[in-house]
XYZ file of C-alpha atoms in Angstrom:
142
model
C 203.091 98.656 205.514
C 200.461 97.723 202.928
C 198.084 100.239 201.373
C 195.158 98.687 203.242
C 196.990 99.058 206.573
C 197.698 102.703 205.734
C 194.030 103.308 204.894
C 192.906 101.572 208.097
C 195.153 103.896 210.075
C 193.089 106.781 208.690
C 189.997 105.310 210.422
C 189.291 107.327 213.620
C 188.561 104.023 215.389
C 192.080 102.720 214.736
C 193.776 102.270 218.121
C 190.818 103.773 219.998
C 189.616 101.764 222.971
C 185.913 101.166 223.453
C 186.107 102.915 226.839
C 187.727 106.056 225.398
C 185.240 106.180 222.498
C 182.268 105.847 224.844
C 183.710 108.457 227.210
C 184.058 110.920 224.322
C 180.461 110.267 223.231
C 179.034 110.619 226.748
C 181.063 113.772 227.450
C 179.808 115.383 224.242
C 176.237 114.071 223.913
C 175.229 112.630 227.279
C 173.380 109.409 228.060
C 169.924 110.659 227.030
C 170.955 111.440 223.470
C 172.857 108.140 223.139
C 169.793 106.272 224.432
C 167.448 108.099 222.047
C 169.738 107.621 219.047
C 170.620 103.962 219.572
C 167.899 102.605 221.876
C 170.113 100.393 223.997
C 169.250 99.527 227.561
C 172.867 100.045 228.678
C 172.385 103.758 227.903
C 169.040 103.961 229.707
C 168.968 101.943 232.933
C 171.632 103.141 235.392
C 174.115 103.940 232.615
C 177.826 103.926 233.367
C 180.923 103.709 231.229
C 182.016 100.439 232.865
C 178.698 98.619 232.441
C 178.215 99.906 228.895
C 181.730 98.830 227.863
C 181.117 95.389 229.377
C 177.863 95.039 227.394
C 179.382 96.350 224.164
C 182.340 93.957 224.395
C 179.922 91.026 224.643
C 177.449 92.202 221.999
C 178.926 92.603 218.527
C 175.879 94.217 216.846
C 175.619 96.827 219.623
C 179.346 97.617 219.489
C 179.171 98.050 215.703
C 176.145 100.324 216.075
C 178.001 102.553 218.562
C 181.134 102.565 216.381
C 179.022 103.506 213.349
C 177.411 106.326 215.332
C 180.873 107.512 216.408
C 182.116 107.586 212.811
C 179.024 109.156 211.240
C 177.799 111.569 213.898
C 180.747 112.315 216.174
C 183.610 112.295 213.630
C 181.346 112.945 210.608
C 183.339 110.711 208.307
C 182.008 110.022 204.782
C 179.258 107.430 204.366
C 180.534 103.932 203.659
C 180.220 102.524 200.159
C 177.988 99.478 199.685
C 181.008 97.155 199.931
C 182.468 98.957 202.958
C 179.064 99.020 204.691
C 179.221 95.226 204.916
C 182.431 95.518 206.970
C 182.485 96.263 210.709
C 183.173 99.995 211.307
C 186.685 99.262 212.629
C 187.605 97.585 209.333
C 186.424 100.411 207.062
C 189.057 102.377 205.223
C 189.209 106.093 204.535
C 191.368 107.747 201.897
C 194.307 109.879 202.951
C 193.396 113.510 203.394
C 189.930 112.797 204.811
C 189.897 114.160 208.315
C 187.224 114.071 211.000
C 185.006 117.129 211.300
C 183.458 118.699 214.354
C 180.782 116.546 216.001
C 177.237 116.854 214.745
C 175.048 118.798 217.144
C 172.147 116.605 218.206
C 169.136 117.007 220.441
C 166.593 114.432 221.525
C 164.048 116.262 219.352
C 166.270 116.256 216.259
C 166.930 112.529 216.653
C 163.229 111.719 217.077
C 162.380 113.811 213.994
C 165.061 112.043 211.955
C 163.797 108.629 213.111
C 160.212 109.569 212.212
C 161.278 110.668 208.714
C 163.216 107.430 208.214
C 160.235 105.345 209.375
C 157.920 107.235 207.023
C 160.279 106.752 204.074
C 160.582 103.048 204.906
C 156.791 102.704 205.052
C 156.433 104.404 201.664
C 159.072 102.146 200.098
C 157.481 98.999 201.502
C 153.986 100.081 200.400
C 155.123 100.849 196.854
C 156.937 97.518 196.743
C 153.792 95.676 197.800
C 151.760 97.378 195.091
C 154.429 96.820 192.479
C 154.744 100.594 192.151
C 151.074 100.888 191.115
C 148.423 102.699 193.029
C 145.737 100.638 194.701
C 142.873 101.603 192.345
C 141.366 104.168 194.693
C 140.832 101.682 197.517
C 142.100 102.704 200.884
C 144.087 100.367 203.108
C 142.750 99.619 206.546
């Protein structure tokens, strides 16, 4: 077995079916939290494991988003490096000795607050980029 294969085996997604992963997430968080966190219609309109798995198998970006959520929030694995971030979550490697932690406790309110902070930070970054890092000379934007 190569080193890369050994490191891939340390990924909590290794050998985990989409159905089992989704069942674990729904059992722990529930549909409302999954819908709030990932904003996917399959978690909102008549959600079921079967229909969500069917959608996620067809839609690569959605599957990767759920797998990323599973790794970061449910298993609380370390954040991917810039190079690893470009890989699908199932292809990311984790060093030996890194073990999953207890799932992050989430509420709809905590997710909405986190999303609002991220949107605010994004707005600030895009505004400073537009101004070249300079202030706008006292003029207000409208």
